[in-house]
């Protein structure tokens, strides 16, 4: 025992005496690796935290999904019955209300899709973005030309910006604009019992979906719409899980124009959500700076037009972020670029009637047109 102890001590002594240089080297190496990891962690902080989301975040409560049936040629009363609902004698009045930023093309596609069904379209436009920067009134600039076709159904509201407060949370401006929408709806003549669509411009319910809800009774009074989620164009189908838009029976005493989870009901396959579906690169640059997640622009290089064009063609993320997923399986399956889709089946009708004018939204056409020379200005942002 004693011998063993001595031996052990002996070896320790000799190792201490003989091996200082490699040990120092090793510690130095570890120190270097750690030091070089600091900037990597700093730079990739977003990615790392998103990658670990399944560990730190709990998934939202699952939706109660309402099956949705549709085939060409079925009458609306037949469709009501398939859903277990009853046909209505008089169709509901429908109000479609959007807060407009710069999505001119998608707004036209949306209005043409819903024009035969919607009673009044409300477009609310402010002279400031959600991030509080000055913005010119882009809808107003197009109102007498491109949007002349919809004048009899259109109400356009101008909402003056709130005083600019530096570094204010963009969600405060967003709430201010959403609150103003209820006032606009009352001015537009909405009554208890009318059907209200609450959605962003780029969340487009399909005409047959709204037609069904307008002509049936018996569904939940508030439902979210499950939309197919596209990015940049209808070439990149991300998933089918867009859920924020909703339709509801309007009541003055309780309805809020909010783009958040309002209910557990989700009507399946009800339309399209096309994010960042813009004709010109400058529209991407504008939107990246203007929307409520503008903090995702972590480097000025993110706004470089060449970089943006390359990412659009690859179907990769503009902000170099990982998808928001709650299981590693989903996360890993969605990492990297989005798979290309070659399907143009079941897209908004007006888009397919005008494929030349909207080519950039269709599969195989990721190159954007050169920015026009000042057909309109964005105001404060470029
Ligand atoms: C928006 O318009 C209002 C009134 O027309 C004006 O008082 C305000 O300063 C404008 N906001 C910006 C950011 O230009
Ligand atoms: C979305 O739904 C459509 C139709 O049900 C299906 O063909 C497609 O594979 C789905 N796509 C994804 C990414 O889940
Ligand atoms: C709101 O009004 C409707 C009909 O007028 C009524 O049925 C409902 O109970 C009211 N809701 C609240 C929260 O007061």
Short mmCIF file of N, CA and C and ligand atoms in Angstrom, two decimals, residues 127 134 158 161, ligand 1:
data_model
loop_
_atom_site.label_atom_id
_atom_site.label_comp_id
_atom_site.label_asym_id
_atom_site.label_seq_id
_atom_site.Cartn_x
_atom_site.Cartn_y
_atom_site.Cartn_z
N UNK A 127 -48.79 56.78 -42.77
CA UNK A 127 -47.57 57.35 -43.34
C UNK A 127 -46.33 56.98 -42.53
N UNK A 134 -40.93 57.06 -41.68
CA UNK A 134 -41.84 57.68 -42.63
C UNK A 134 -41.99 56.78 -43.87
N UNK A 158 -56.73 56.75 -44.28
CA UNK A 158 -55.39 57.21 -43.96
C UNK A 158 -55.28 57.34 -42.44
N UNK A 161 -49.43 58.90 -38.56
CA UNK A 161 -48.53 58.18 -37.67
C UNK A 161 -48.56 58.75 -36.27
C1 LIG B 1 -47.97 61.74 -41.06
O1 LIG B 1 -48.98 62.68 -41.37
C2 LIG B 1 -49.37 63.51 -40.28
C3 LIG B 1 -50.57 64.37 -40.69
O2 LIG B 1 -50.81 64.38 -42.04
C4 LIG B 1 -48.20 64.36 -39.85
O3 LIG B 1 -48.56 65.18 -38.75
C5 LIG B 1 -47.06 63.42 -39.45
O4 LIG B 1 -45.90 64.16 -39.10
C6 LIG B 1 -46.73 62.46 -40.57
N1 LIG B 1 -45.76 61.48 -40.11
C7 LIG B 1 -44.57 61.28 -40.69
C8 LIG B 1 -43.71 60.21 -40.06
O5 LIG B 1 -44.20 61.89 -41.66
#
